[in-house]
C-alpha positions as a Markdown table, in Angstrom:
| # | Residue | x | y | z |
|---|---|---|---|---|
| 1 | Met | -13.4 | -7.5 | -6.4 |
| 2 | Lys | -16.3 | -8.6 | -4.2 |
| 3 | Glu | -16.2 | -12.2 | -3.0 |
| 4 | Asn | -19.4 | -14.3 | -2.7 |
| 5 | Cys | -23.0 | -13.8 | -3.7 |
| 6 | Ile | -26.2 | -15.9 | -3.5 |
| 7 | Val | -28.8 | -14.7 | -6.0 |
| 8 | Thr | -32.4 | -15.8 | -6.4 |
| 9 | Leu | -35.8 | -14.6 | -7.6 |
| 10 | Gly | -39.4 | -15.5 | -6.6 |
| 11 | Val | -42.4 | -14.1 | -8.4 |
| 12 | Gly | -46.0 | -15.1 | -8.1 |
| 13 | Lys | -47.8 | -17.6 | -5.8 |
| 14 | Asn | -45.8 | -17.7 | -2.5 |
| 15 | Tyr | -42.4 | -17.5 | -4.2 |
| 16 | Pro | -41.7 | -14.1 | -2.6 |
| 17 | Arg | -41.9 | -15.5 | 0.9 |
| 18 | Gly | -39.4 | -18.2 | -0.3 |
| 19 | Val | -37.1 | -15.3 | -1.1 |
| 20 | Glu | -37.5 | -13.9 | 2.4 |
| 21 | Arg | -37.0 | -17.4 | 4.0 |
| 22 | Leu | -33.7 | -17.8 | 2.1 |
| 23 | Arg | -32.6 | -14.3 | 3.0 |
| 24 | Lys | -33.3 | -15.2 | 6.7 |
| 25 | Cys | -31.3 | -18.4 | 6.4 |
| 26 | Val | -28.3 | -16.7 | 4.9 |
| 27 | Ala | -28.3 | -14.3 | 7.9 |
| 28 | Glu | -29.0 | -16.8 | 10.7 |
| 29 | Leu | -26.5 | -19.4 | 9.4 |
| 30 | Ala | -23.8 | -16.6 | 8.8 |
| 31 | Ile | -23.3 | -17.8 | 5.3 |
| 32 | Asn | -20.3 | -15.9 | 4.0 |
| 33 | Cys | -21.9 | -13.9 | 1.1 |
| 34 | Asp | -24.1 | -11.1 | 0.0 |
| 35 | Phe | -27.7 | -12.1 | -0.6 |
| 36 | Val | -29.5 | -10.6 | -3.6 |
| 37 | Gly | -33.2 | -11.7 | -3.7 |
| 38 | His | -35.7 | -10.3 | -6.2 |
| 39 | Thr | -39.4 | -10.5 | -5.9 |
| 40 | Ser | -40.0 | -9.0 | -9.4 |
| 41 | Phe | -38.1 | -9.2 | -12.6 |
| 42 | Pro | -35.4 | -6.6 | -13.0 |
| 43 | Pro | -35.8 | -4.6 | -16.2 |
| 44 | Asn | -32.9 | -6.2 | -18.1 |
| 45 | Ile | -33.8 | -9.9 | -17.2 |
| 46 | Pro | -36.1 | -11.9 | -19.5 |
| 47 | Thr | -39.4 | -12.8 | -17.8 |
| 48 | His | -40.4 | -16.4 | -17.2 |
| 49 | Lys | -43.1 | -16.0 | -19.8 |
| 50 | Lys | -40.7 | -14.8 | -22.4 |
| 51 | Ile | -37.9 | -17.3 | -21.9 |
| 52 | Pro | -38.8 | -19.8 | -19.2 |
| 53 | Tyr | -36.3 | -20.2 | -16.4 |
| 54 | Ser | -33.5 | -18.4 | -18.3 |
| 55 | Phe | -33.6 | -15.7 | -15.6 |
| 56 | Lys | -31.4 | -17.9 | -13.4 |
| 57 | Phe | -28.5 | -17.6 | -15.8 |
| 58 | Phe | -29.0 | -13.9 | -16.6 |
| 59 | Leu | -29.0 | -13.1 | -12.9 |
| 60 | Ile | -25.8 | -15.0 | -12.4 |
| 61 | Lys | -24.2 | -13.0 | -15.2 |
| 62 | Glu | -25.5 | -9.7 | -13.7 |
| 63 | Met | -23.8 | -10.5 | -10.4 |
| 64 | Leu | -20.5 | -11.4 | -12.1 |
| 65 | Lys | -20.7 | -8.1 | -13.9 |
| 66 | Lys | -21.1 | -6.4 | -10.6 |
| 67 | Gly | -17.8 | -7.8 | -9.5 |
| 68 | Tyr | -18.5 | -10.9 | -7.5 |
| 69 | Arg | -15.9 | -13.6 | -7.7 |
| 70 | Arg | -18.2 | -16.5 | -6.7 |
| 71 | Val | -22.0 | -16.5 | -7.6 |
| 72 | Ile | -24.5 | -19.2 | -6.8 |
| 73 | Trp | -28.1 | -19.3 | -7.9 |
| 74 | Ile | -30.3 | -21.1 | -5.3 |
| 75 | Asp | -34.1 | -21.7 | -6.0 |
| 76 | Val | -36.3 | -20.3 | -3.2 |
| 77 | Ser | -37.6 | -23.8 | -2.6 |
| 78 | Phe | -34.3 | -24.7 | -1.0 |
| 79 | Val | -33.5 | -24.3 | 2.7 |
| 80 | Pro | -29.8 | -24.3 | 3.6 |
| 81 | Leu | -28.9 | -26.2 | 6.8 |
| 82 | Asn | -25.4 | -24.9 | 7.4 |
| 83 | Asn | -23.0 | -22.2 | 6.3 |
| 84 | Leu | -22.4 | -23.8 | 2.9 |
| 85 | Glu | -18.6 | -23.3 | 3.1 |
| 86 | Met | -18.2 | -26.5 | 1.1 |
| 87 | Leu | -19.8 | -24.8 | -1.9 |
| 88 | Trp | -17.4 | -21.8 | -2.0 |
| 89 | Thr | -14.6 | -24.4 | -1.8 |
| 90 | His | -16.1 | -26.4 | -4.6 |
| 91 | Leu | -16.2 | -23.3 | -6.8 |
| 92 | Asp | -12.5 | -22.6 | -6.1 |
| 93 | Gln | -11.7 | -26.2 | -7.0 |
| 94 | Tyr | -13.8 | -26.8 | -10.1 |
| 95 | Gly | -15.1 | -23.4 | -11.2 |
| 96 | Tyr | -18.8 | -24.3 | -11.3 |
| 97 | Ile | -21.4 | -26.0 | -9.2 |
| 98 | Val | -24.1 | -28.3 | -10.7 |
| 99 | Tyr | -26.0 | -30.9 | -8.8 |
| 100 | Glu | -27.1 | -34.3 | -10.2 |
| 101 | Gly | -30.8 | -35.0 | -10.7 |
| 102 | Thr | -32.9 | -38.1 | -10.3 |
| 103 | His | -33.9 | -39.0 | -13.8 |
| 104 | Ser | -32.7 | -39.0 | -17.4 |
| 105 | Leu | -33.3 | -36.3 | -20.0 |
| 106 | Gly | -35.4 | -38.7 | -22.1 |
| 107 | Pro | -38.9 | -37.7 | -21.0 |
| 108 | Tyr | -38.1 | -34.1 | -20.2 |
| 109 | Thr | -36.4 | -32.6 | -23.2 |
| 110 | Ser | -38.2 | -30.9 | -26.1 |
| 111 | Asp | -37.6 | -31.9 | -29.7 |
| 112 | Glu | -36.2 | -28.4 | -30.3 |
| 113 | Cys | -33.7 | -28.7 | -27.6 |
| 114 | Met | -32.8 | -32.2 | -28.7 |
| 115 | Lys | -32.1 | -31.1 | -32.3 |
| 116 | Val | -30.0 | -28.1 | -31.3 |
| 117 | Phe | -27.6 | -30.5 | -29.5 |
| 118 | Asp | -27.8 | -33.0 | -32.4 |
| 119 | Leu | -29.3 | -35.8 | -30.3 |
| 120 | Asn | -32.3 | -38.2 | -30.6 |
| 121 | Arg | -34.6 | -39.3 | -27.9 |
| 122 | Asp | -33.1 | -42.7 | -27.4 |
| 123 | Gln | -29.8 | -41.1 | -26.7 |
| 124 | Leu | -31.5 | -38.7 | -24.2 |
| 125 | Phe | -32.8 | -41.6 | -22.2 |
| 126 | Lys | -29.1 | -42.6 | -21.6 |
| 127 | Ile | -28.1 | -39.1 | -20.3 |
| 128 | Pro | -28.7 | -38.3 | -16.6 |
| 129 | Ser | -30.2 | -34.9 | -15.9 |
| 130 | Cys | -28.8 | -32.4 | -13.5 |
| 131 | Ser | -31.0 | -30.6 | -10.9 |
| 132 | Gly | -31.9 | -27.1 | -11.9 |
| 133 | Gly | -32.2 | -25.7 | -8.4 |
| 134 | Ile | -28.6 | -24.7 | -7.7 |
| 135 | Phe | -26.0 | -23.5 | -10.2 |
| 136 | Gly | -22.7 | -21.7 | -9.4 |
| 137 | Val | -20.0 | -19.9 | -11.4 |
| 138 | His | -16.5 | -18.7 | -10.4 |
| 139 | Ala | -15.5 | -15.5 | -12.2 |
| 140 | Asp | -12.0 | -16.8 | -12.8 |
| 141 | Ser | -13.1 | -20.1 | -14.4 |
| 142 | Thr | -12.8 | -20.1 | -18.2 |
| 143 | Leu | -14.9 | -23.2 | -18.5 |
| 144 | Ala | -17.7 | -22.0 | -16.2 |
| 145 | Asn | -17.9 | -18.7 | -18.0 |
| 146 | Gln | -18.0 | -20.4 | -21.4 |
| 147 | Met | -20.9 | -22.6 | -20.2 |
| 148 | Leu | -22.7 | -19.6 | -18.8 |
| 149 | Asp | -22.3 | -17.6 | -22.0 |
| 150 | Glu | -23.5 | -20.5 | -24.0 |
| 151 | Leu | -26.6 | -20.8 | -21.8 |
| 152 | Leu | -27.3 | -17.1 | -22.4 |
| 153 | Trp | -26.7 | -17.4 | -26.1 |
| 154 | Leu | -29.0 | -20.3 | -26.4 |
| 155 | Ala | -31.7 | -18.3 | -24.6 |
| 156 | Ser | -31.4 | -15.4 | -27.0 |
| 157 | Asn | -30.9 | -17.2 | -30.2 |
| 158 | Thr | -32.8 | -20.5 | -30.1 |
| 159 | Lys | -36.0 | -22.0 | -28.7 |
| 160 | Val | -34.4 | -24.6 | -26.3 |
| 161 | Tyr | -36.1 | -23.0 | -23.3 |
| 162 | Gln | -39.5 | -22.9 | -24.8 |
| 163 | Asp | -42.5 | -25.2 | -24.1 |
| 164 | Leu | -43.0 | -26.9 | -27.4 |
| 165 | Pro | -44.9 | -30.1 | -28.2 |
| 166 | Ser | -43.5 | -33.4 | -29.3 |
| 167 | Val | -45.1 | -36.3 | -31.3 |
| 168 | Asp | -43.1 | -38.8 | -29.2 |
| 169 | Pro | -45.4 | -40.4 | -26.6 |
| 170 | Arg | -42.4 | -40.8 | -24.3 |
| 171 | Phe | -42.2 | -37.0 | -23.9 |
| 172 | Ala | -43.7 | -35.8 | -20.6 |
| 173 | Gly | -42.8 | -32.1 | -20.7 |
| 174 | His | -39.8 | -29.9 | -21.1 |
| 175 | Arg | -37.5 | -29.2 | -18.1 |
| 176 | His | -36.3 | -25.9 | -19.6 |
| 177 | Asp | -33.1 | -25.0 | -17.6 |
| 178 | Gln | -32.4 | -28.5 | -16.4 |
| 179 | Ser | -32.2 | -30.1 | -19.9 |
| 180 | Thr | -30.3 | -27.1 | -21.4 |
| 181 | Leu | -27.8 | -26.9 | -18.5 |
| 182 | Thr | -27.2 | -30.7 | -18.6 |
| 183 | Leu | -26.5 | -30.7 | -22.3 |
| 184 | Val | -24.2 | -27.7 | -22.1 |
| 185 | Cys | -22.3 | -29.5 | -19.3 |
| 186 | Arg | -22.1 | -32.7 | -21.5 |
| 187 | Lys | -20.8 | -30.7 | -24.4 |
| 188 | His | -18.0 | -29.2 | -22.3 |
| 189 | His | -17.2 | -32.6 | -20.5 |
| 190 | Ala | -18.3 | -31.0 | -17.2 |
| 191 | Met | -20.6 | -33.7 | -15.8 |
| 192 | Gln | -18.0 | -35.6 | -13.7 |
| 193 | Asn | -17.8 | -33.0 | -11.0 |
| 194 | Trp | -21.5 | -32.7 | -10.3 |
| 195 | Arg | -22.4 | -32.7 | -6.6 |
| 196 | Lys | -24.6 | -35.5 | -5.3 |
| 197 | Tyr | -28.4 | -35.2 | -5.0 |
| 198 | Asp | -28.2 | -37.0 | -1.6 |
| 199 | Glu | -27.1 | -33.6 | -0.1 |
| 200 | Phe | -30.8 | -32.7 | -0.3 |
| 201 | Tyr | -33.6 | -33.9 | 2.0 |
| 202 | Thr | -36.8 | -33.6 | -0.1 |
| 203 | Leu | -40.0 | -33.0 | 1.7 |
| 204 | Ser | -43.0 | -35.1 | 0.6 |
| 205 | Lys | -45.5 | -33.2 | -1.6 |
| 206 | Gln | -48.0 | -36.0 | -1.2 |
| 207 | Thr | -48.2 | -35.7 | 2.6 |
| 208 | Leu | -47.6 | -31.9 | 2.6 |
| 209 | Glu | -44.6 | -32.5 | 4.9 |
| 210 | Lys | -43.4 | -29.3 | 6.5 |
| 211 | Phe | -39.9 | -28.0 | 7.2 |
| 212 | Ile | -39.1 | -28.4 | 10.9 |
| 213 | Pro | -35.8 | -26.8 | 12.1 |
| 214 | Gly | -33.5 | -29.3 | 13.8 |
| 215 | Asn | -35.4 | -32.3 | 12.5 |
| 216 | Pro | -33.0 | -35.3 | 12.9 |
| 217 | Lys | -34.1 | -36.5 | 9.4 |
| 218 | Tyr | -31.9 | -33.8 | 8.0 |
| 219 | Leu | -28.7 | -35.0 | 9.6 |
| 220 | Gly | -25.9 | -35.1 | 7.1 |
| 221 | Lys | -27.8 | -33.0 | 4.5 |
| 222 | Asn | -26.9 | -29.5 | 3.2 |
| 223 | Phe | -30.3 | -28.5 | 2.1 |
| 224 | Val | -34.0 | -29.2 | 2.6 |
| 225 | Leu | -36.0 | -29.1 | -0.7 |
| 226 | Asp | -39.4 | -27.7 | 0.2 |
| 227 | Arg | -41.5 | -27.1 | -2.9 |
| 228 | Val | -44.8 | -27.0 | -1.1 |
| 229 | Tyr | -43.9 | -23.9 | 0.9 |
| 230 | Val | -43.6 | -21.7 | -2.2 |
| 231 | Lys | -46.4 | -23.3 | -4.2 |
| 232 | Arg | -49.3 | -23.6 | -1.6 |
């Protein structure tokens, strides 16, 4: 069995150059893994237009099928700052990697997704959201594979990933993969081992802050989150 894999995809705008930046980081930091970076949708993966953001989970499943023991999806907006050994260790210990987010599900979950999980919006405001940018699965973890298979089943059999309107004025827009992954974690009592959001240094979109290698602001962080680089 192969050991470690980081997988990602970047299509449109400047997302492909984010793929190449991540590929370069993996090589320069000697991260112990194979890197699989797509700049177009593979034939067997649903496009973003068809099932928004579900490609993350389908690509993880593909890498597991190829024989990798540990697979981590990383969005191309993330810049690793070290060799990420702590993430492979985390997978060995818990079977999955999910990072906490910065807000509740309340404003960012569609009515359809809410109904599938038998919740109401008041309840959603009490549920903290995960971050959708990094998700990992260990091939030997029954729990992690159950969650992944449920995420895939939901993509193929429900509308939880779709952009659908709501009559509730508190609804601000659906966070497709974040809301669904959060609620699958909640269902399986898998929220207690989420990693902390403070492992990220987030560059300011307002000031168009740029990533600067070696910046002392990044001290103690594992990633820089640089959304501007792939969107501008």
